[in-house]
Coordinates of C-alpha atoms in Angstrom, one line a residue:
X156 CA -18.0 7.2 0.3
X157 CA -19.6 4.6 2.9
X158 CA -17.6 3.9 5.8
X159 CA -16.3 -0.1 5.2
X160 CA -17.8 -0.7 8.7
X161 CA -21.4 0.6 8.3
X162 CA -21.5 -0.9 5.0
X163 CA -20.5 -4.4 6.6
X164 CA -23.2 -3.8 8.6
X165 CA -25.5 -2.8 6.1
X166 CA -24.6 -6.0 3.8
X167 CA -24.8 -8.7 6.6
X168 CA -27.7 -11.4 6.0
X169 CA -29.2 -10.6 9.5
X170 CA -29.7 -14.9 10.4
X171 CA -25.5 -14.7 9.8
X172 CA -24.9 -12.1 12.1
X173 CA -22.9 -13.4 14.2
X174 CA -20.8 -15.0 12.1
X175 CA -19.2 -11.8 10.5
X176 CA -15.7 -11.0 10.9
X177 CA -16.4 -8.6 13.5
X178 CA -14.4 -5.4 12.2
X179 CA -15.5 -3.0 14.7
X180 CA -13.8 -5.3 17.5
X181 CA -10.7 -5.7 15.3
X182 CA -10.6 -1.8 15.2
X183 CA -11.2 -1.7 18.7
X184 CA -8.0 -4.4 19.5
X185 CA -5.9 -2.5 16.9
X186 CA -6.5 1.0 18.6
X187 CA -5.4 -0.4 21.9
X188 CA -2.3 -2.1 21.0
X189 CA -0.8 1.2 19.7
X190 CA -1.3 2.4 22.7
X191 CA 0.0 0.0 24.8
X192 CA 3.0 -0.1 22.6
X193 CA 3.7 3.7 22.8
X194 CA 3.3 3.5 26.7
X195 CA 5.8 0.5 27.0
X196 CA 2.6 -2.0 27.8
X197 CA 3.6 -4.6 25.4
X198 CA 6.4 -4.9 23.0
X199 CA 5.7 -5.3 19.1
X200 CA 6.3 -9.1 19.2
X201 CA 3.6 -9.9 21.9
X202 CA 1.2 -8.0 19.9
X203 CA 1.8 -9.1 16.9
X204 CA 1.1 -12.8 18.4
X205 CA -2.0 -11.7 20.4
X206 CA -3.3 -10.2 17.0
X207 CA -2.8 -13.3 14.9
X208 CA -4.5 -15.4 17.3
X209 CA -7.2 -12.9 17.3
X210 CA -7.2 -12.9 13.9
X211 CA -7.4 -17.0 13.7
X212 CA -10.5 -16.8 15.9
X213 CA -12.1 -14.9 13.9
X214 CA -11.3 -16.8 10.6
X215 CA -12.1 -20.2 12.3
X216 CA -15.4 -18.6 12.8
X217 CA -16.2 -17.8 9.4
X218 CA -14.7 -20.9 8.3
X219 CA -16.5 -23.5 10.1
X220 CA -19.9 -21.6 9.4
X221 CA -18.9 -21.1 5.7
X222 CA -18.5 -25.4 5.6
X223 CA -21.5 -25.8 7.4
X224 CA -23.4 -24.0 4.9
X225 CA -22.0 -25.7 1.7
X226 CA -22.8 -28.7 3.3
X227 CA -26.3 -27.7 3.8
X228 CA -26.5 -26.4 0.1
X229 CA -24.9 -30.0 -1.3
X230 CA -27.2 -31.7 0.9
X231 CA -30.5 -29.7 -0.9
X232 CA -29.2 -30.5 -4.1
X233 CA -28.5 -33.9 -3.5
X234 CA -31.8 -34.4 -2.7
X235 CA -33.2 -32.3 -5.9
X236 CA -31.2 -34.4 -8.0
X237 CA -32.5 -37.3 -6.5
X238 CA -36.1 -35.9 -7.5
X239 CA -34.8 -35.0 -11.1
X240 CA -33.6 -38.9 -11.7
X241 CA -37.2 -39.7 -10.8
X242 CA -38.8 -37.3 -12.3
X243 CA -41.8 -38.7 -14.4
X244 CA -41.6 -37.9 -18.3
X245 CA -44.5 -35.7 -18.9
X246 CA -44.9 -34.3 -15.4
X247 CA -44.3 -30.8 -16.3
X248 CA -45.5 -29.3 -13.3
X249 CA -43.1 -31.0 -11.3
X250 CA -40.1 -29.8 -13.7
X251 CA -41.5 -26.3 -12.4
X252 CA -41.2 -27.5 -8.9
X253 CA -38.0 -28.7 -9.1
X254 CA -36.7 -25.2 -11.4
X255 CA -38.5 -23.2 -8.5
X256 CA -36.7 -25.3 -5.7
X257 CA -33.4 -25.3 -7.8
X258 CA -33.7 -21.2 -8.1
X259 CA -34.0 -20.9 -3.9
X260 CA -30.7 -23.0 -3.4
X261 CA -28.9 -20.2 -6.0
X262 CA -30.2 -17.6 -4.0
X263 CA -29.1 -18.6 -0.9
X264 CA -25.4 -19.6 -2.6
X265 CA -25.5 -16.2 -3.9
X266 CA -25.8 -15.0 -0.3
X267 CA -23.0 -17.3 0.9
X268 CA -21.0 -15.9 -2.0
X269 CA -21.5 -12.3 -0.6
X270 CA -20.9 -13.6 3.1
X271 CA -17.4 -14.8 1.5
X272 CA -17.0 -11.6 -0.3
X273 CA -17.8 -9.4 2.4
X274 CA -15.3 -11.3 5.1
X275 CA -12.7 -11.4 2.6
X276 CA -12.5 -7.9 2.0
X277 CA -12.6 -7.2 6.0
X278 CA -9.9 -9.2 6.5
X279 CA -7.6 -7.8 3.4
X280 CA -8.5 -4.4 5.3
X281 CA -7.9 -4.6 9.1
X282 CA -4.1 -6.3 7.8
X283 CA -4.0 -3.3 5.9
X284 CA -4.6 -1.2 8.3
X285 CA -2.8 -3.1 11.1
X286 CA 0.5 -2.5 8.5
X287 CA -0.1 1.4 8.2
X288 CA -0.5 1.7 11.9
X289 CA 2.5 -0.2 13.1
X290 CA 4.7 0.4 10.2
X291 CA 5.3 -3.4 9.7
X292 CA 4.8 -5.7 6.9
X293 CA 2.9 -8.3 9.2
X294 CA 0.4 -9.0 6.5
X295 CA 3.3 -10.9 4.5
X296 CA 3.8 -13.2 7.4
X297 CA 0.8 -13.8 8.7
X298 CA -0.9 -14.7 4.8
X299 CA 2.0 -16.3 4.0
X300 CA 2.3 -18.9 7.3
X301 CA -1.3 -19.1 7.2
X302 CA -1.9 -19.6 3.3
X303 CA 0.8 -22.8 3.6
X304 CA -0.2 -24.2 6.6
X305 CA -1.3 -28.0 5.7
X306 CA -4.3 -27.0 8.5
X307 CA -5.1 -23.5 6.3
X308 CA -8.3 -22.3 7.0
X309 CA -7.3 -19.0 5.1
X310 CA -7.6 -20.6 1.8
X311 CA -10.8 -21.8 2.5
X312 CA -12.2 -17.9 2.3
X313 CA -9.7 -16.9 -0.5
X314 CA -10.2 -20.1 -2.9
X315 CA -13.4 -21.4 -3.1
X316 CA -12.8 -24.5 -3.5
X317 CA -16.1 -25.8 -1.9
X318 CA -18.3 -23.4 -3.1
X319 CA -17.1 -23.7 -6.7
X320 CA -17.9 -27.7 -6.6
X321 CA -21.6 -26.6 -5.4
X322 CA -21.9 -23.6 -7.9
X323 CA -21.5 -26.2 -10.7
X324 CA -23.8 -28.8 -9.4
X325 CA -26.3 -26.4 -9.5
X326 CA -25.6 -24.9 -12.6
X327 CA -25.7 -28.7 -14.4
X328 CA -28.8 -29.3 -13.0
X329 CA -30.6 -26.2 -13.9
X330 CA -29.5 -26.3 -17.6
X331 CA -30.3 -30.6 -17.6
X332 CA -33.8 -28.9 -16.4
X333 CA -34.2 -26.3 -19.2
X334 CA -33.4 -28.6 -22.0
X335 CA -35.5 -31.6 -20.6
X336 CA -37.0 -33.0 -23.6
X337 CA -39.6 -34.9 -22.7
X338 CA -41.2 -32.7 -20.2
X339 CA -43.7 -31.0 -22.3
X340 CA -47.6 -32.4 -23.3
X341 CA -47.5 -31.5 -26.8
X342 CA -45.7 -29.0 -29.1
X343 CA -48.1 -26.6 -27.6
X344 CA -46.5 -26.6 -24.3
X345 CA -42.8 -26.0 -25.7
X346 CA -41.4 -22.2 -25.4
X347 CA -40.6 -21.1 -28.4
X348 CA -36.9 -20.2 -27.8
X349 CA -35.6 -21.5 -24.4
X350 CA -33.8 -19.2 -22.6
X351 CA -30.8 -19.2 -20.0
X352 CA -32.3 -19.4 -16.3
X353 CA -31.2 -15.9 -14.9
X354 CA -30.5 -17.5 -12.0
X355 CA -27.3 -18.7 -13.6
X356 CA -26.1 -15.7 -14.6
X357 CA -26.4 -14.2 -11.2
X358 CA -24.4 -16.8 -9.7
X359 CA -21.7 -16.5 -12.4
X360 CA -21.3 -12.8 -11.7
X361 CA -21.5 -13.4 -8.2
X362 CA -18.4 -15.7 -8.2
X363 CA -16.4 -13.3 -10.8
X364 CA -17.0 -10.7 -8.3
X365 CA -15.7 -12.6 -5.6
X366 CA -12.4 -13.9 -7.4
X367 CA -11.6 -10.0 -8.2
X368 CA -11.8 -9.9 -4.6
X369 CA -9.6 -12.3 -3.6
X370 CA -6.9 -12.9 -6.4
X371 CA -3.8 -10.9 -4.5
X372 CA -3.8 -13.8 -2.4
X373 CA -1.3 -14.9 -5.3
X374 CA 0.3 -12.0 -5.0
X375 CA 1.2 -12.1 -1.3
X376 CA 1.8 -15.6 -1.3
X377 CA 5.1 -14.1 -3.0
X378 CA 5.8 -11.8 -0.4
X379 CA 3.7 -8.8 -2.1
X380 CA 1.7 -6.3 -0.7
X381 CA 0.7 -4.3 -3.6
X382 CA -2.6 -4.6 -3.4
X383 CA -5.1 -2.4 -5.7
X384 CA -7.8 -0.9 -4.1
X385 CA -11.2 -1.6 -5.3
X386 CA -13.7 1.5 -5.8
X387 CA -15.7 0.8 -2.9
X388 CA -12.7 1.8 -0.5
X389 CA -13.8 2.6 3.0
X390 CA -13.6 6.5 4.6
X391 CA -11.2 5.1 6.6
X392 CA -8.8 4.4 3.3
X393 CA -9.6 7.8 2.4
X394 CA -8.3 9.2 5.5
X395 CA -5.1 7.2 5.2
X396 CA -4.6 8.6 1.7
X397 CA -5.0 11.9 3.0
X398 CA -2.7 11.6 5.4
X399 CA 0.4 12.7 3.8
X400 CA 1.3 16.5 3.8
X401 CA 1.2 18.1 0.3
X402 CA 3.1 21.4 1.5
X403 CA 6.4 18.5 2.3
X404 CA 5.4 16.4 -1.1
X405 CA 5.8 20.3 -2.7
X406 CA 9.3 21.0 -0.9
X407 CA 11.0 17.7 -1.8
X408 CA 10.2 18.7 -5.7
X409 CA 11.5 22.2 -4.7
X410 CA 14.8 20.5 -3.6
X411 CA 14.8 18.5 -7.1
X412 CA 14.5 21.3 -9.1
X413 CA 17.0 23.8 -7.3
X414 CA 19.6 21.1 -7.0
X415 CA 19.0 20.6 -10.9
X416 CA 19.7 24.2 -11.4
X417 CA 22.5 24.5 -9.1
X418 CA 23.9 21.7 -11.4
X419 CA 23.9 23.3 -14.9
X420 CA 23.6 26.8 -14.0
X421 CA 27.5 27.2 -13.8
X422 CA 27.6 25.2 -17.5
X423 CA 27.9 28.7 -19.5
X424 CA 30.4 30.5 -16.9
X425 CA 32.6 27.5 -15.7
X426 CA 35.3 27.7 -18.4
X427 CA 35.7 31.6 -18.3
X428 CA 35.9 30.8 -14.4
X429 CA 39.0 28.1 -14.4
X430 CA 40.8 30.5 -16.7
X431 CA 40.5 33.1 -14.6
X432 CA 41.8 31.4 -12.3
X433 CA 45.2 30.2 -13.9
X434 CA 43.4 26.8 -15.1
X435 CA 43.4 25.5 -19.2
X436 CA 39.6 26.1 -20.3
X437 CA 39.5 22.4 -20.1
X438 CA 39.3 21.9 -16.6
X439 CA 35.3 23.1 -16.5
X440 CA 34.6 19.4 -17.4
X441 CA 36.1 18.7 -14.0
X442 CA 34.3 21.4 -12.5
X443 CA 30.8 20.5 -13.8
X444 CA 31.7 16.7 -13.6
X445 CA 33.2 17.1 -9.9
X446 CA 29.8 17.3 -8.5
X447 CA 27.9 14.2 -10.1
X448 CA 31.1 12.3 -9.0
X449 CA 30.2 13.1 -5.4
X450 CA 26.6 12.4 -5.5
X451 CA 27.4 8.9 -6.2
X452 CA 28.2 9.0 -2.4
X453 CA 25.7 10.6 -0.9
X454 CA 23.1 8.6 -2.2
X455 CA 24.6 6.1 -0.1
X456 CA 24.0 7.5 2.9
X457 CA 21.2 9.7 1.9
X458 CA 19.2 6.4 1.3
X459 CA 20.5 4.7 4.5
X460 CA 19.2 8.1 6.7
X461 CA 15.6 7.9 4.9
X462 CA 14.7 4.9 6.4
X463 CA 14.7 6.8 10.0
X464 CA 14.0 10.4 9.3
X465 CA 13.1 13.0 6.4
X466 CA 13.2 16.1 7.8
X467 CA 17.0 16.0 8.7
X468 CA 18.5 14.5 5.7
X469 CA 16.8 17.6 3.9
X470 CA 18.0 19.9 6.0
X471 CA 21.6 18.7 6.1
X472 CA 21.6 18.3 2.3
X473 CA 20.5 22.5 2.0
X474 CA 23.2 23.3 4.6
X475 CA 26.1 21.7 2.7
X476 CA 24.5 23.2 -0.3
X477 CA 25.0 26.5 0.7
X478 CA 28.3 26.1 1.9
X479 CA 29.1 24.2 -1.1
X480 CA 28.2 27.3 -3.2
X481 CA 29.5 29.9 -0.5
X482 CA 33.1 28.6 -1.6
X483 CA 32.0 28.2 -5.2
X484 CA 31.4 32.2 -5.0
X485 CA 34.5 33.2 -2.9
X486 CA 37.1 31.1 -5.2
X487 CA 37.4 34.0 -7.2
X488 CA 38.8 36.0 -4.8
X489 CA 40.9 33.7 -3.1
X490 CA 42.0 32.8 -6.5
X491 CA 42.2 29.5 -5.9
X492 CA 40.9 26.2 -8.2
X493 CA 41.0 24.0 -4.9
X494 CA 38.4 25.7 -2.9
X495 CA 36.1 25.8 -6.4
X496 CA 36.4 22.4 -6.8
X497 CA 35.9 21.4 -2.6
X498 CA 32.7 23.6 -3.0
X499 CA 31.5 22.0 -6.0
X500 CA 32.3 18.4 -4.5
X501 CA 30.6 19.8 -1.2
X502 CA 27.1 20.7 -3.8
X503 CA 27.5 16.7 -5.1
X504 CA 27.4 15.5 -1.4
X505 CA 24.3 18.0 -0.6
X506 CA 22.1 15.4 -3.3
X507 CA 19.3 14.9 -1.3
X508 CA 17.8 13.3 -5.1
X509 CA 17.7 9.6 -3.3
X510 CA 15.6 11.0 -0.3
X511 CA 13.1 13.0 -2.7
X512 CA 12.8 9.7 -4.4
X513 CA 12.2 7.9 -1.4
X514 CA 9.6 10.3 -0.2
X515 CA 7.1 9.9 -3.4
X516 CA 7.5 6.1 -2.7
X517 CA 6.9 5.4 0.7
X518 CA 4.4 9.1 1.8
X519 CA 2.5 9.1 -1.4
X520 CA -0.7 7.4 -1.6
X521 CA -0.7 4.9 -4.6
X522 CA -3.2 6.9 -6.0
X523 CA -1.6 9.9 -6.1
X524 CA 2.0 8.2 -6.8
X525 CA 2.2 8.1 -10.5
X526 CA 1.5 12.2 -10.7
X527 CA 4.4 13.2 -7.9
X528 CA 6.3 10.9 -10.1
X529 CA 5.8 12.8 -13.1
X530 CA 5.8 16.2 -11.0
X531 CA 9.5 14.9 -10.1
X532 CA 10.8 14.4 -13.4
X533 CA 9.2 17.2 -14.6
X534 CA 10.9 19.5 -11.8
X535 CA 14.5 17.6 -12.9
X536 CA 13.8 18.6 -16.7
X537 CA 12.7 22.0 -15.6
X538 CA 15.8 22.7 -13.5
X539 CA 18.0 21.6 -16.1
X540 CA 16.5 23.8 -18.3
X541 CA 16.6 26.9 -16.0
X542 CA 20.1 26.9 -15.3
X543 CA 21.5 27.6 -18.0
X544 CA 18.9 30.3 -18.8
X545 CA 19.4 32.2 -14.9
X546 CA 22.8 32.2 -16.0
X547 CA 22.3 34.3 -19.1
X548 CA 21.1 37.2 -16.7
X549 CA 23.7 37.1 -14.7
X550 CA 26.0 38.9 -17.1
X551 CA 27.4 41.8 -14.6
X552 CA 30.2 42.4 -12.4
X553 CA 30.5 44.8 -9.4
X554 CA 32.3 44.7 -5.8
X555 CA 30.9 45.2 -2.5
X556 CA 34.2 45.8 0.3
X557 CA 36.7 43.2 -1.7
X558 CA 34.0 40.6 -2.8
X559 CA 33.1 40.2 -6.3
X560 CA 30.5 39.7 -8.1
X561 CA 30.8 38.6 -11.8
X562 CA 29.3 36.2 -14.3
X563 CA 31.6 33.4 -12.6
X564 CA 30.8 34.2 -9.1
X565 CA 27.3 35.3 -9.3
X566 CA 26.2 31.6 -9.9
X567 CA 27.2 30.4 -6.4
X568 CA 26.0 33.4 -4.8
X569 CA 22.4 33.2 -6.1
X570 CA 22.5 29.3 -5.3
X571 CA 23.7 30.1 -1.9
X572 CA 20.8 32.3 -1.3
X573 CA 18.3 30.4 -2.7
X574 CA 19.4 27.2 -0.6
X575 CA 18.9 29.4 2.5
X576 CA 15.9 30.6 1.7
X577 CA 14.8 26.8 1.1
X578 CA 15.9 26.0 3.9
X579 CA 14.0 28.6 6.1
X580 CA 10.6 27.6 4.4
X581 CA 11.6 23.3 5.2
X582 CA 12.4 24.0 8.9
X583 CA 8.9 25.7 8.9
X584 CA 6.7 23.9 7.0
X585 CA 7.7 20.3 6.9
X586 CA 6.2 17.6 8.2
X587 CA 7.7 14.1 8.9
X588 CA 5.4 11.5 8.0
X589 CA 3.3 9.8 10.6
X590 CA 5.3 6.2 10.9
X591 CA 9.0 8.3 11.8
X592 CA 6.7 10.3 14.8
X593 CA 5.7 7.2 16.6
X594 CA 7.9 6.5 19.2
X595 CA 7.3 2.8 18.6
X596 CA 9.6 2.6 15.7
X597 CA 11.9 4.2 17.3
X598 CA 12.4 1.8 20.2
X599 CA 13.2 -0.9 17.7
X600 CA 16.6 -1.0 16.5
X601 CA 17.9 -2.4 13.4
X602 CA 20.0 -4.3 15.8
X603 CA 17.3 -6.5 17.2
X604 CA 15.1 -6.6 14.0
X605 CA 16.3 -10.3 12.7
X606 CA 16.0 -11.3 16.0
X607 CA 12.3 -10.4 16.1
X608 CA 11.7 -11.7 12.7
X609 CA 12.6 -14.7 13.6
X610 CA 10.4 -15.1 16.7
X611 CA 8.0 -13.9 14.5
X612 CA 8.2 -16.4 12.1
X613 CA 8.1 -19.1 14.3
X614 CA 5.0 -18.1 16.1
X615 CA 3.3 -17.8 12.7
X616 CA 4.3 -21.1 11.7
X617 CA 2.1 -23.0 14.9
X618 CA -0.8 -25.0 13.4
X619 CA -3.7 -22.8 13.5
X620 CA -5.8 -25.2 15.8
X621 CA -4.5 -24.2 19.6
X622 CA -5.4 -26.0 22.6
X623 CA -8.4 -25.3 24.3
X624 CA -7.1 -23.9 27.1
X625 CA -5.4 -21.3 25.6
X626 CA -8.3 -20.1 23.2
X627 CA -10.9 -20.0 26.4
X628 CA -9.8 -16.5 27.8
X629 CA -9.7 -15.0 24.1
X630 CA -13.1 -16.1 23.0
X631 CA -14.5 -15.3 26.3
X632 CA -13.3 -12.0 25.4
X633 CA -14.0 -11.9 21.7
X634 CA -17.7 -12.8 22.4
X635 CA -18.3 -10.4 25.0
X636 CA -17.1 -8.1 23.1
X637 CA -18.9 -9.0 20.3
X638 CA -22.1 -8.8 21.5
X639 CA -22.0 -5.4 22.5
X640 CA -20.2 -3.8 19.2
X641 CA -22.8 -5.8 16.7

């Protein structure tokens, strides 16, 4: 797939050159805020106000050449349709003229529409792609502020409204042209079937194009930032959708189905087991139920230690796992319900279900998300199924020194094992996603995250035009820069 920046280049209408978002300079900017912020240069708040008012610059750009070329368009057609009111009755050639000079103003509102369509989709991207780096929804404030502002320059690229007006000028003119009765000599002269000018169509598809572009603008007007991805995603895109690790996507579906199994794999045995031990038969369902009772609490807190980490919330959840099953095993012989039931409570508060969950929703690319979906309900079914069953071959009984080993012990002894083992192969071969490694989450507590919110908000919500003074150093800047990337 082309990279989104060479085919930018590639696209741009070489007269309009300069008036491009420039991507490659946005890059550039986004690069060096990270790592400013990781080396304590600038704090998230300052960059996130530097980057908007880049951001505006660049916009404002587009903008103001984006009005002056509708207004050059309306002013050609003006004077076209000043030519078709006089046009003279049986001047044919001049309805020619006219249909030629009609044809050359779509073309070049075809190439505005591109130059629209192009921008648009740069600036959906670099938000993007400022989000994934910084791990902060900035696109929803800086679309919304911008989108609302009663000096928006945003909706000017993502509505149309202008270039709508002039796409149906033109389009009434060309069809008044093509069904001009009078224009002909004699019957001679007249086509036999008078077809659409394919100059229409063009522009028609041109705009539909453009719209599919630019329609989640009524989605993050909302506060939404699902935002499909249209088939001509950059390498870069590809890169951040290959930038999860499949081995961790594979041991948090490993953790769902072995904590499935640890559930129901004591279902067959757990009745003979409370017997045994001086209980009524009755008593499994307290057994069984115990440890679904428990995970109704550690989904709490499981949930509440995703947002910083992944790794350790697995790793906790297959220590208390083992434990949980370690006293499972060794009730037996310490003949004594209290400990079976503690371990069985300790297996509910091991869920790590909420963090496996969490995972597929927030590491997963969106492409990939709805089969790790189905690959987690599929290892939940799978573990309930195989529980039961690894318990049918458990159907021995031996000692080793004063331990036993039986059809009721077994269970948590295998479980205990197996939890190990898992948790051998996570300490090796996990990885915690990109946005928990960068120290620049990290030195922004929950604490103080209203607090920047709300200075956020407020610089957002300054009118888009600022003084001159402060936009002289940027552009100075901006154009130097721009000159030498382009």
């Amino acid at each position: 797939m082309v990279n989104f920046g060479k085919k930018l280049m590639a696209d741009q209408v070489e007269e309009w050159k300069g008036y491009y978002i420039n991507y490659k300079l946005m890059k550039k900017m986004l690069k060096q805020y990270v790592q400013q912020t990781q080396h304590g240069g600038k704090d998230r708040e300052q960059v996130l106000k530097e980057f908007s008012r880049i951001l505006d610059d660049q916009i404002e750009r587009i903008v103001l050449f984006l009005l002056q070329q509708q207004g050059h368009l309306a002013s050609r057609i003006e004077e076209l349709g000043e030519k078709r009111s006089a046009l003279e009755e049986y001047d044919i050639s001049q309805v020619y003229q006219l249909h030629d000079a009609y044809r050359e103003v779509g073309l070049d509102l075809i190439k505005l529409l591109r130059f629209v369509d192009v921008n648009a989709t740069g600036i959906r991207k670099i938000l993007k792609k400022f989000d994934k780096r910084f791990g902060y929804k900035f696109t929803d404030y800086y679309v919304t502020t911008r989108a609302n502002h009663p000096y928006s320059q945003l909706q000017q690229v993502f509505k149309q409204v202008g270039i709508v007006a002039v796409v149906g000028a033109l389009s009434r003119n060309l069809e008044y042209l093509q069904h001009h009765e009078g224009s002909f000599v004699s019957i001679y002269d007249r086509p036999a079937v008078t077809l659409k000018d394919p100059i229409i169509d063009q522009v028609n598809h041109a705009v539909q194009k453009l719209t599919h572009a630019t329609n989640f603008m009524q989605f993050l007007g909302q506060h939404s930032l699902i935002v499909q991805e249209d088939a001509q995603s950059g390498s870069e895109d590809l890169v951040d959708d290959q930038s999860y690790h499949f081995m961790s996507l594979m041991l948090n579906l490993v953790n769902t189905f072995l904590y499935m199994v640890n559930t129901y794999i004591i279902v067959p045995t757990a009745d003979d087991y409370a017997v045994s031990l001086g209980a009524a038969a009755t008593v499994c369902g307290i057994i069984i139920g115990s440890m679904a009772v428990a995970q109704v609490f550690s989904s709490v807190y499981f949930s509440a230690w995703s947002n910083k980490s992944y790794f350790k919330p697995l790793v906790f959840s297959s220590i208390v796992l083992s434990l949980g099953n370690l006293l499972y095993a060794l009730a037996f012989d310490l003949n004594s319900l209290s400990v079976l039931l503690i371990g069985r409570l300790l297996c509910g508060l091991g869920s790590a279900r909420a963090v496996n969950r969490r995972y597929i929703s927030d590491c997963v690319p969106l492409k990939m998300r709805l089969q790790a979906s189905a690959g987690f309900v599929s290892a939940s079914a799978l573990g309930m199924a195989c529980g039961p069953a690894l318990a049918g071959f458990l159907q021995t009984k031996f000692k080793i020194y004063s331990i036993t080993f039986n059809q009721s012990t077994l269970p948590g002894w295998v479980m205990c094992i197996a939890w190990l083992i898992y948790l051998l192969w996570l300490w090796f071969t996990f990885k915690e996603p990109e946005h928990f490694t960068k120290t620049l989450v990290n030195e922004h507590p929950s604490e103080s995250g209203r607090q920047g919110n709300s200075n956020l908000e407020e610089g957002l919500a300054q009118p888009l035009l600022l003084g001159v003074e402060q936009r002289q150093d940027e552009n100075s800047d901006d154009r130097s820069n721009h000159g030498s990337i382009e």
